PDB file of C-alpha atoms in Angstrom:
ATOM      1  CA  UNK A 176       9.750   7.765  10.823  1.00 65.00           C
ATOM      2  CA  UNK A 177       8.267   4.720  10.575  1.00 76.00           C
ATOM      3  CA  UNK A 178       7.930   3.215   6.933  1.00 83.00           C
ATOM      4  CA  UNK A 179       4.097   1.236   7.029  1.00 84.00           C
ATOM      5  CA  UNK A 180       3.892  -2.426   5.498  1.00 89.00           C
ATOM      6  CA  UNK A 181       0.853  -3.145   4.062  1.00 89.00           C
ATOM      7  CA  UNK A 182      -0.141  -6.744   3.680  1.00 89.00           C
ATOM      8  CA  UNK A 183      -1.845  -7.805   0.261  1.00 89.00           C
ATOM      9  CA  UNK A 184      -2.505 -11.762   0.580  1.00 88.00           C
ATOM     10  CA  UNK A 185       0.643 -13.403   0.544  1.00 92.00           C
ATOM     11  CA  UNK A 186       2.707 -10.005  -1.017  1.00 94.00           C
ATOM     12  CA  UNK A 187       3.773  -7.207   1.336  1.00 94.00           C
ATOM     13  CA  UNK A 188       3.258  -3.337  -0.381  1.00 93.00           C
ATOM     14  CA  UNK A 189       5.675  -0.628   1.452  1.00 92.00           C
ATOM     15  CA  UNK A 190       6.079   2.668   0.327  1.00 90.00           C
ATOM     16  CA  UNK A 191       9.119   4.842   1.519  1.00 90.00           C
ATOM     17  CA  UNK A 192       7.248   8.228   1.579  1.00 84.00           C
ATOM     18  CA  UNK A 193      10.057  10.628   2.488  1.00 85.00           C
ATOM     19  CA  UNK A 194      14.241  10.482   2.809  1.00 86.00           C
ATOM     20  CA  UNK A 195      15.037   7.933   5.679  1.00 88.00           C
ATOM     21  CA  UNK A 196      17.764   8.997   7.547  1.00 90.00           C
ATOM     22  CA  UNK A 197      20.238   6.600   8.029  1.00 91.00           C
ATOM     23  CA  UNK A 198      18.987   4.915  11.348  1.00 93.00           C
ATOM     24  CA  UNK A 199      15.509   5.189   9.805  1.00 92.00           C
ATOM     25  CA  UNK A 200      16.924   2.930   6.631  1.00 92.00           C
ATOM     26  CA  UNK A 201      18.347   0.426   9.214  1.00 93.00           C
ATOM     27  CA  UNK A 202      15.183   0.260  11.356  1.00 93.00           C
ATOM     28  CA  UNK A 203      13.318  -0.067   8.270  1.00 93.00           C
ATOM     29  CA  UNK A 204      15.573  -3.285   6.963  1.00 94.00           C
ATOM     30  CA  UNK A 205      15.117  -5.125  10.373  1.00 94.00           C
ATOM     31  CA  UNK A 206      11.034  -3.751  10.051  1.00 93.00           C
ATOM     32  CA  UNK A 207      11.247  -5.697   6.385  1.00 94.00           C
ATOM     33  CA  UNK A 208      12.830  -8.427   7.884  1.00 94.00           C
ATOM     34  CA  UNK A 209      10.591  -9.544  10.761  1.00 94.00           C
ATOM     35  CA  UNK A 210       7.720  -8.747   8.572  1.00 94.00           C
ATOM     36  CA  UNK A 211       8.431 -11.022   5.940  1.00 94.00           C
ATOM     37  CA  UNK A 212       9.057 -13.875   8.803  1.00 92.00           C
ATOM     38  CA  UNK A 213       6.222 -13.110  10.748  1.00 93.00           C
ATOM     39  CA  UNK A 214       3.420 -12.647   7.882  1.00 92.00           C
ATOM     40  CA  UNK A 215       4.961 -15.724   5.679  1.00 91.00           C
ATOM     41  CA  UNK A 216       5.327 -13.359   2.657  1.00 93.00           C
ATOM     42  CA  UNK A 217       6.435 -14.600  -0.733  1.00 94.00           C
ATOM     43  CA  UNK A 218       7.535 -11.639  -2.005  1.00 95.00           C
ATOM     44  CA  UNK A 219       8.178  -7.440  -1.168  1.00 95.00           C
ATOM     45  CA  UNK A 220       7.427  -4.477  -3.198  1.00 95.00           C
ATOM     46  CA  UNK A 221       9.135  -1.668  -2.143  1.00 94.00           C
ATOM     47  CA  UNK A 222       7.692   1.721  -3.699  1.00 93.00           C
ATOM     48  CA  UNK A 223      10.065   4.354  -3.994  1.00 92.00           C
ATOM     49  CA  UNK A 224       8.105   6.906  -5.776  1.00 89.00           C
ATOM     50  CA  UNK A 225       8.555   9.509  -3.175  1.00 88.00           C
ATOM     51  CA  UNK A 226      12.255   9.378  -2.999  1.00 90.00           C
ATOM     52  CA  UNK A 227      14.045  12.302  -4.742  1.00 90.00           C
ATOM     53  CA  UNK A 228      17.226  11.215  -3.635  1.00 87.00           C
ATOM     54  CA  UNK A 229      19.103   8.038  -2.937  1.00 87.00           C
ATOM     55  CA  UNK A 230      22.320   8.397  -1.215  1.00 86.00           C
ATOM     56  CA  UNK A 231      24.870   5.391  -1.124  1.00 85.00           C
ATOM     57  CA  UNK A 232      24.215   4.368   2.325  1.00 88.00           C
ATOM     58  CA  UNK A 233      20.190   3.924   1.033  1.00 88.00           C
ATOM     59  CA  UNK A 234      21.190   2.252  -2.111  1.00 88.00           C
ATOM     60  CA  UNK A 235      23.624  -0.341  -0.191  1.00 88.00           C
ATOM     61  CA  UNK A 236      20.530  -0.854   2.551  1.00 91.00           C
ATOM     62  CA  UNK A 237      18.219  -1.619  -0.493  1.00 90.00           C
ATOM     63  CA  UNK A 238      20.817  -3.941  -2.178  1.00 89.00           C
ATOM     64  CA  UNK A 239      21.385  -5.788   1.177  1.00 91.00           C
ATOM     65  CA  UNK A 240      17.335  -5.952   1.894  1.00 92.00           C
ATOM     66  CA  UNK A 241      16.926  -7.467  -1.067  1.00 91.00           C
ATOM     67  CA  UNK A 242      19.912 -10.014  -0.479  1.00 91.00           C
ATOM     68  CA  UNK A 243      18.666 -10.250   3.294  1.00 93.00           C
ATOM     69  CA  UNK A 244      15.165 -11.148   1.511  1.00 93.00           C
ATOM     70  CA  UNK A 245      15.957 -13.463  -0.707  1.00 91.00           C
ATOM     71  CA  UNK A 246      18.267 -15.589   1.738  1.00 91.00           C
ATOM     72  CA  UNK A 247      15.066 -15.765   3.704  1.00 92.00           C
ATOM     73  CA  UNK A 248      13.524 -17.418   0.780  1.00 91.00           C
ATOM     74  CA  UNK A 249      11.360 -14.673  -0.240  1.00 93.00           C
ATOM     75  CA  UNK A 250      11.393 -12.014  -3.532  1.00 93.00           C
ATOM     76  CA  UNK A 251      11.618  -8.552  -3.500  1.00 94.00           C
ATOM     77  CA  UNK A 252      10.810  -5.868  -6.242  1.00 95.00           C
ATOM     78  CA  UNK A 253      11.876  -2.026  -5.979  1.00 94.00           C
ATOM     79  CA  UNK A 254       9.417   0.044  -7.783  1.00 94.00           C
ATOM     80  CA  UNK A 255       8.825   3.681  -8.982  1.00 92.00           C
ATOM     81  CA  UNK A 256      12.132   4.778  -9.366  1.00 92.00           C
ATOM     82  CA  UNK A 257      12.617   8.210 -10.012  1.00 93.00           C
ATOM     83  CA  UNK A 258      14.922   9.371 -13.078  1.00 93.00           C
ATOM     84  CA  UNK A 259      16.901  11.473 -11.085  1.00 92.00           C
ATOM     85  CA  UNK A 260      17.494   8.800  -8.990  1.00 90.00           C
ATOM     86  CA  UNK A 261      18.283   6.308 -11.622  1.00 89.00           C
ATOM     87  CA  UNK A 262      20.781   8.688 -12.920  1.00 88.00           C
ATOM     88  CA  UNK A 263      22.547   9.255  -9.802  1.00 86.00           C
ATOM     89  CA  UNK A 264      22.829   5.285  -9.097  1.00 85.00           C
ATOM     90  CA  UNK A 265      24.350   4.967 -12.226  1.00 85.00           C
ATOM     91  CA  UNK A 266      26.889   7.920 -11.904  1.00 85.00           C
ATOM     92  CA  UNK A 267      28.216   6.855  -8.567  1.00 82.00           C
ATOM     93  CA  UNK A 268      28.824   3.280 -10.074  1.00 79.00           C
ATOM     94  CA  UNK A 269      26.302   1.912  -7.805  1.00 68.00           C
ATOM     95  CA  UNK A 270      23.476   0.015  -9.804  1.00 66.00           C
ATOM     96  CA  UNK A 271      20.765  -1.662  -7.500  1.00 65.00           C
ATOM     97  CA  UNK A 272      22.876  -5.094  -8.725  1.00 65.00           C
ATOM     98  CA  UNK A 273      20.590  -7.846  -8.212  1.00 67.00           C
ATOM     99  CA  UNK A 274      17.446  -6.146  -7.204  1.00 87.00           C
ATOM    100  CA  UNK A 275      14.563  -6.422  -9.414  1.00 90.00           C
ATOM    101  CA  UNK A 276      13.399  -3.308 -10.792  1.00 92.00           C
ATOM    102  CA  UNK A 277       9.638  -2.051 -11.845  1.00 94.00           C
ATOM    103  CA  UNK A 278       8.352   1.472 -13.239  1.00 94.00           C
ATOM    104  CA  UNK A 279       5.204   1.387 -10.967  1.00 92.00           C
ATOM    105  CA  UNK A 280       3.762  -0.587  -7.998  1.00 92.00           C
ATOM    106  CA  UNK A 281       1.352  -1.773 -10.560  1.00 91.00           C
ATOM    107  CA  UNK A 282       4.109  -3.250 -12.826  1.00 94.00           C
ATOM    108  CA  UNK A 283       5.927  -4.116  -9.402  1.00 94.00           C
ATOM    109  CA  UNK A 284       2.835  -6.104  -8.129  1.00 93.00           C
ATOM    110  CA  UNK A 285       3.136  -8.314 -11.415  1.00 93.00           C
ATOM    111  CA  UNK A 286       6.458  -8.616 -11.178  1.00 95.00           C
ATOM    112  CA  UNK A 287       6.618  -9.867  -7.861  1.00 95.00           C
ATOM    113  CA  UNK A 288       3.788 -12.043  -9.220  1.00 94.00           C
ATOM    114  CA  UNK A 289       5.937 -13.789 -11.998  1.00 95.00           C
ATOM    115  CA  UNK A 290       9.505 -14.062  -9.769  1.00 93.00           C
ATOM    116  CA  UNK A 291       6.924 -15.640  -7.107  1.00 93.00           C
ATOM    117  CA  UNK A 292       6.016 -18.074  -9.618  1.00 92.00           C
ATOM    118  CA  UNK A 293       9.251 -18.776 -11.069  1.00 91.00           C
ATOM    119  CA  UNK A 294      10.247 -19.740  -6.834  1.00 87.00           C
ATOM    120  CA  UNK A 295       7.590 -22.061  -6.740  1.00 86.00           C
ATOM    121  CA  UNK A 296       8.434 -23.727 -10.023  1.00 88.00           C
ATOM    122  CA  UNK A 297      11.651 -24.494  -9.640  1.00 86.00           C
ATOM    123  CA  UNK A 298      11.457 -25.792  -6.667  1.00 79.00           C
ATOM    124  CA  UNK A 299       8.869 -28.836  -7.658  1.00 83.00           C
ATOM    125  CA  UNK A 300      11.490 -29.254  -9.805  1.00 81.00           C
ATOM    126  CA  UNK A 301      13.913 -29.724  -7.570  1.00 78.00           C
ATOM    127  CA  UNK A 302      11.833 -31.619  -5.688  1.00 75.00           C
ATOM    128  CA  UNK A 303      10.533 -34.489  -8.372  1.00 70.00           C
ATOM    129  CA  UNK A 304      13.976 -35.036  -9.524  1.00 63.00           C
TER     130      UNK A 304
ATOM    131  CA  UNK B 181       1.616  12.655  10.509  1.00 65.00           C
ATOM    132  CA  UNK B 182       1.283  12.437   7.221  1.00 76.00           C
ATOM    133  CA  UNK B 183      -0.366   9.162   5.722  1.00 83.00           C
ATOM    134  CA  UNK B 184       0.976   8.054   2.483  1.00 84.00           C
ATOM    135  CA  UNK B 185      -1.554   7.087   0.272  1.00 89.00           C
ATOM    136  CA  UNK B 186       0.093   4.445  -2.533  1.00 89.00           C
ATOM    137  CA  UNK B 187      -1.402   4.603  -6.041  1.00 89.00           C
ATOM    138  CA  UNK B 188      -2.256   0.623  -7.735  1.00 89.00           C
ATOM    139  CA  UNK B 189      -3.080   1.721 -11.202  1.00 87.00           C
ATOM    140  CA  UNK B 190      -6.303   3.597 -11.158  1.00 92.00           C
ATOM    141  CA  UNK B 191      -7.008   2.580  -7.350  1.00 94.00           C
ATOM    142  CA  UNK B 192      -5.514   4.154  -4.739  1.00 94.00           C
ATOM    143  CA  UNK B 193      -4.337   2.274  -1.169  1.00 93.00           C
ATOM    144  CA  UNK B 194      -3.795   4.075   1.951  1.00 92.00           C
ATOM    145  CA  UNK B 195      -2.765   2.539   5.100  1.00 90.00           C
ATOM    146  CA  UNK B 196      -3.643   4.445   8.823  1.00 90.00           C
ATOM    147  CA  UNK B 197      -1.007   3.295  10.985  1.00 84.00           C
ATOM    148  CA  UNK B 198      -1.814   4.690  14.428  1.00 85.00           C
ATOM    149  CA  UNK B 199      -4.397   7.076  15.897  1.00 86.00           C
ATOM    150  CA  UNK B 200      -4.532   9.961  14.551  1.00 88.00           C
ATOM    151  CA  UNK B 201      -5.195  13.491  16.135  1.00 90.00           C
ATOM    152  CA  UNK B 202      -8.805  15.383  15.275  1.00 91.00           C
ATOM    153  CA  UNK B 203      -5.783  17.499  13.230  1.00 93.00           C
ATOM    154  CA  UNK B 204      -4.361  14.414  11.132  1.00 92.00           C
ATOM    155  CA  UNK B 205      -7.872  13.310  10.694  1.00 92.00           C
ATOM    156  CA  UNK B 206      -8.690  16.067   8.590  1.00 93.00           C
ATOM    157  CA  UNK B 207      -5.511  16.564   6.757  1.00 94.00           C
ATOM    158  CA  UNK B 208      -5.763  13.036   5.986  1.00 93.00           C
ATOM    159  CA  UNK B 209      -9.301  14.024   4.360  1.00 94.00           C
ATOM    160  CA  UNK B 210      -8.327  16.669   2.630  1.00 94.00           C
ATOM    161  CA  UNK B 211      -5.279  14.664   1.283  1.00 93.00           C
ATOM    162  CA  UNK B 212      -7.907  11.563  -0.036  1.00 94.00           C
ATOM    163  CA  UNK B 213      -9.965  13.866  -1.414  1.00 95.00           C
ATOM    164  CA  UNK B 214      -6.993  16.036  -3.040  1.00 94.00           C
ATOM    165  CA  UNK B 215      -5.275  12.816  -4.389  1.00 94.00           C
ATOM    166  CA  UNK B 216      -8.492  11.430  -6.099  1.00 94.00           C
ATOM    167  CA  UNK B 217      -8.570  14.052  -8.126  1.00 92.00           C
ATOM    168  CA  UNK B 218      -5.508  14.962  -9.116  1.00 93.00           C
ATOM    169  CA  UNK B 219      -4.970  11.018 -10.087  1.00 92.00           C
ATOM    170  CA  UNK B 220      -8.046  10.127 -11.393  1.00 91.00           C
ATOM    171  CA  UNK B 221      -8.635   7.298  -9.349  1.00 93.00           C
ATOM    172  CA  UNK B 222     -11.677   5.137  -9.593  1.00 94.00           C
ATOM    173  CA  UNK B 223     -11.369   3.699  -6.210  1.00 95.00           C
ATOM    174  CA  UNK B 224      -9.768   4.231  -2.737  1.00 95.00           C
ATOM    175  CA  UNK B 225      -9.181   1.244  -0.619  1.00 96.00           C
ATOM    176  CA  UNK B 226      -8.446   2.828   3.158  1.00 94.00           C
ATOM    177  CA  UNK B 227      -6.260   0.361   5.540  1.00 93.00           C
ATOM    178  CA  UNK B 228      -7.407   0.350   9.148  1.00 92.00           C
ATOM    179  CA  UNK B 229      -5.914  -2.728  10.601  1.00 90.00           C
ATOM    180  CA  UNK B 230      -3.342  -0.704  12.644  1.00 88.00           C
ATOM    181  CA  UNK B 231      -6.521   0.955  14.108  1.00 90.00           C
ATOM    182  CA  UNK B 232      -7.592  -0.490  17.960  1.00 90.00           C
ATOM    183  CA  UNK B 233      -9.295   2.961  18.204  1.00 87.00           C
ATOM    184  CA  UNK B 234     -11.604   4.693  16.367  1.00 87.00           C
ATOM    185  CA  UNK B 235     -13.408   7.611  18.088  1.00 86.00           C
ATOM    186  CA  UNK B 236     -16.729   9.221  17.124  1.00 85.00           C
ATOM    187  CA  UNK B 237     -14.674  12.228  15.185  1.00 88.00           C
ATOM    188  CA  UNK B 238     -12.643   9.540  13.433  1.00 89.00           C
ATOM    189  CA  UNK B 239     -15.832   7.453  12.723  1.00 88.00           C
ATOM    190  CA  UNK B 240     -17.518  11.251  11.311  1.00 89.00           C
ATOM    191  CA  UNK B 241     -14.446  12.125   9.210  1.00 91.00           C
ATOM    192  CA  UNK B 242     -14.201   8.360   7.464  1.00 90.00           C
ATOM    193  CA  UNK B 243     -17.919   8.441   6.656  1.00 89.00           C
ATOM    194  CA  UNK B 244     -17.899  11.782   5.423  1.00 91.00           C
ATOM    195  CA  UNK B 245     -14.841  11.608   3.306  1.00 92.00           C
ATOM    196  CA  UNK B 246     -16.773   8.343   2.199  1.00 91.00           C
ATOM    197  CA  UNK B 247     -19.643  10.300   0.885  1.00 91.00           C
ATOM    198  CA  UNK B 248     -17.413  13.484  -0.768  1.00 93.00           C
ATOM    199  CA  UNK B 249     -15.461  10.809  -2.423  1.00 93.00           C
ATOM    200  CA  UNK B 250     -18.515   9.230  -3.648  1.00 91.00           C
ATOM    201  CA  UNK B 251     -19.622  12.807  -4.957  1.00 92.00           C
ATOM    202  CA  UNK B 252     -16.141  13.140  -6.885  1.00 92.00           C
ATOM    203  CA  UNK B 253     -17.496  10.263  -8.696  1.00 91.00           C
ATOM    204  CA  UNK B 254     -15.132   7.496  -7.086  1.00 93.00           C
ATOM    205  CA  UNK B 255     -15.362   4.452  -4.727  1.00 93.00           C
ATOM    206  CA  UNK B 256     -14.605   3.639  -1.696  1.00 94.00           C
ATOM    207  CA  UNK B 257     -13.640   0.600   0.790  1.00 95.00           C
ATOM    208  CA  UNK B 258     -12.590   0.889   4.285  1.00 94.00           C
ATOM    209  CA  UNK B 259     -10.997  -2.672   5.319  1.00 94.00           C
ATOM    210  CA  UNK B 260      -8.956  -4.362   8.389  1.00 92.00           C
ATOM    211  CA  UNK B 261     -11.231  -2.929  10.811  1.00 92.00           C
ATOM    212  CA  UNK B 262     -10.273  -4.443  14.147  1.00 93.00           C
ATOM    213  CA  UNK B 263     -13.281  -6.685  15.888  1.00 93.00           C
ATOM    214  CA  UNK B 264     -12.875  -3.839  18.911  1.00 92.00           C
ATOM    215  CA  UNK B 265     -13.451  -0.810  16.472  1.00 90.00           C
ATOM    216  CA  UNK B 266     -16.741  -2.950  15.746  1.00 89.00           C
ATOM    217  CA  UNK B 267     -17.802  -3.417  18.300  1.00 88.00           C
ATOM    218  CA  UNK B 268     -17.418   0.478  19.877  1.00 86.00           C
ATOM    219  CA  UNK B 269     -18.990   1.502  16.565  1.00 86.00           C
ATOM    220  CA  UNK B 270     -21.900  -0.371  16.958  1.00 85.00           C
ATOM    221  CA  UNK B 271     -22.329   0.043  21.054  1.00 85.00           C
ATOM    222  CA  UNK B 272     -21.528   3.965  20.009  1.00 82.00           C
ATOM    223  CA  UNK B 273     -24.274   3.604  17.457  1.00 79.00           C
ATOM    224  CA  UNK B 274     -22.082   4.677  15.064  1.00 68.00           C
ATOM    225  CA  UNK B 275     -21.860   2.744  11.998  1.00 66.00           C
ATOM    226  CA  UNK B 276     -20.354   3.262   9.180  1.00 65.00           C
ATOM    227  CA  UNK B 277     -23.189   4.126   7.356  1.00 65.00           C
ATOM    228  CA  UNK B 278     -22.748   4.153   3.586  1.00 67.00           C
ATOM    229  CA  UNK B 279     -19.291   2.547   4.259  1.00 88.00           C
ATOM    230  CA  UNK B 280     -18.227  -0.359   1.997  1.00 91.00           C
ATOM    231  CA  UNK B 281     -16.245  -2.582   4.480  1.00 92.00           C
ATOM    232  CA  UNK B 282     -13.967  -5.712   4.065  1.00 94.00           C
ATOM    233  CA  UNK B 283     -12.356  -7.835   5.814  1.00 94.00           C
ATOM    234  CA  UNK B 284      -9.108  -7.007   4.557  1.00 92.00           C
ATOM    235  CA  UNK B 285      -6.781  -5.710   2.406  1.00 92.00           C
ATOM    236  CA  UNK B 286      -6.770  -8.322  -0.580  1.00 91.00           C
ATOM    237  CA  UNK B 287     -10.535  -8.716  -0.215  1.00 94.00           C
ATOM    238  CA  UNK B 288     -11.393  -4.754  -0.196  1.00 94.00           C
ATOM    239  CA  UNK B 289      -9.030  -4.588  -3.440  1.00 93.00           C
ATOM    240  CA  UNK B 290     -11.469  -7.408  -4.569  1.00 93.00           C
ATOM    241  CA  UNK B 291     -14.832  -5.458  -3.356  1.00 95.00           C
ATOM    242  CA  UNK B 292     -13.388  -2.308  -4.959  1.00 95.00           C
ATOM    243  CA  UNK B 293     -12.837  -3.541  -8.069  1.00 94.00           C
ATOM    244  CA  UNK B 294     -16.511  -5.024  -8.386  1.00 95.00           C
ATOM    245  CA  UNK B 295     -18.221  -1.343  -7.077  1.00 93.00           C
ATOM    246  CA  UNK B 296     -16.130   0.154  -9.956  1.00 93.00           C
ATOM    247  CA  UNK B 297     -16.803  -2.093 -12.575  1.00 92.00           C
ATOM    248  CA  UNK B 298     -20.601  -2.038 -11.228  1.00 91.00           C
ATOM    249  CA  UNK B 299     -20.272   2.295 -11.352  1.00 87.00           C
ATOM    250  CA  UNK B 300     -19.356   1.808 -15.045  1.00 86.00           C
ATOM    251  CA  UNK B 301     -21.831  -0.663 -16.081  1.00 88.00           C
ATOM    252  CA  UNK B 302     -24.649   2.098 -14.631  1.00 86.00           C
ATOM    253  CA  UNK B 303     -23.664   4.600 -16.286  1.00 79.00           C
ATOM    254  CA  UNK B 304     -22.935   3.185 -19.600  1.00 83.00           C
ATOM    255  CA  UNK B 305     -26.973   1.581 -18.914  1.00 81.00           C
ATOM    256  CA  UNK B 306     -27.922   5.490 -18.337  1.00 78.00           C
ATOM    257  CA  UNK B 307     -25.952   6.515 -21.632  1.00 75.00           C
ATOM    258  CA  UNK B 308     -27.502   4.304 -23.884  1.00 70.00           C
ATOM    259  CA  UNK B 309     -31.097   5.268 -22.991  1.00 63.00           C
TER     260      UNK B 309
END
């Protein structure tokens, strides 16, 4: 199944609609990837509304997206996290550790928003010193 | 295939990311129409950059879900529309008639928010006569 990307200026929206299997998850990180090269993105939302279930070979291809992501120099936000799957992240021991987190894509779209921000910030400062 | 239709606080996205059969066409109708209800949305933006084809069925079913989602008493904005689907459309002499169009994503979102706020500001004119 392929996962679509929709582009919203300079953000990218993707929704995982349905439980990847695990060659889906990995086509779906490389899909991320190239996007965010190709399109220039500044940041990733990743919906996860329709996900009942996140395994710990998902959770591990989230956390390394989001690494992948960031070492691109882009930011990512996962969004719409079911309880259920909260709960079972946090049983197995395996928090989404360093991936920002948002209730809704709504909330994730601001998100993304601010972190973007913060990015471009910092880095005049880095610049002017 | 199933088209996943993402929900942006009281708007709702939806992306078409290849041709769909006459079958999908209409599930994917039925799904719109299904969704606006059951979240209340105000506006649909539907995605059609992924689109180099649109046939005079698929033309049909986006202008009449247009006009049944305008009878539920929301908007809609169909955007990304490939300069080839123009062109067939208009050498077809099919238009989109009664179609809100823009030029993409970000920009529908814009045009969508405007025919909402526009929608509310009409009938708040009729309630106070």
């Amino acid at each position: 199944m392929k996962v679509p990307i929709l582009k919203l200026g300079h953000i990218l929206l993707t929704s995982i609609q349905e439980d990847l299997t695990d060659q889906d998850a990995v086509d779906f990180q490389n899909n991320v990837l190239t996007t965010v090269m190709h399109t220039d993105a500044s940041g990733i939302v990743i919906d996860i509304t329709a996900l009942d279930v996140v395994d710990s070979f998902m959770a591990r291809v989230i956390n390394e997206t989001a690494n992948m992501v960031g070492l691109l120099g882009s930011e990512i936000v996962v969004c719409g996290m079911q309880p259920s799957v909260a709960l079972t992240l946090i049983e197995m021991g395996r928090e989404l550790l360093g991936v920002q987190t948002a209730l809704n894509l709504e909330l994730g779209l601001e998100k993304i928003k601010v972190l973007i921000e913060k990015r471009k910030t910092s880095w005049t400062k880095n610049q002017s010193r």
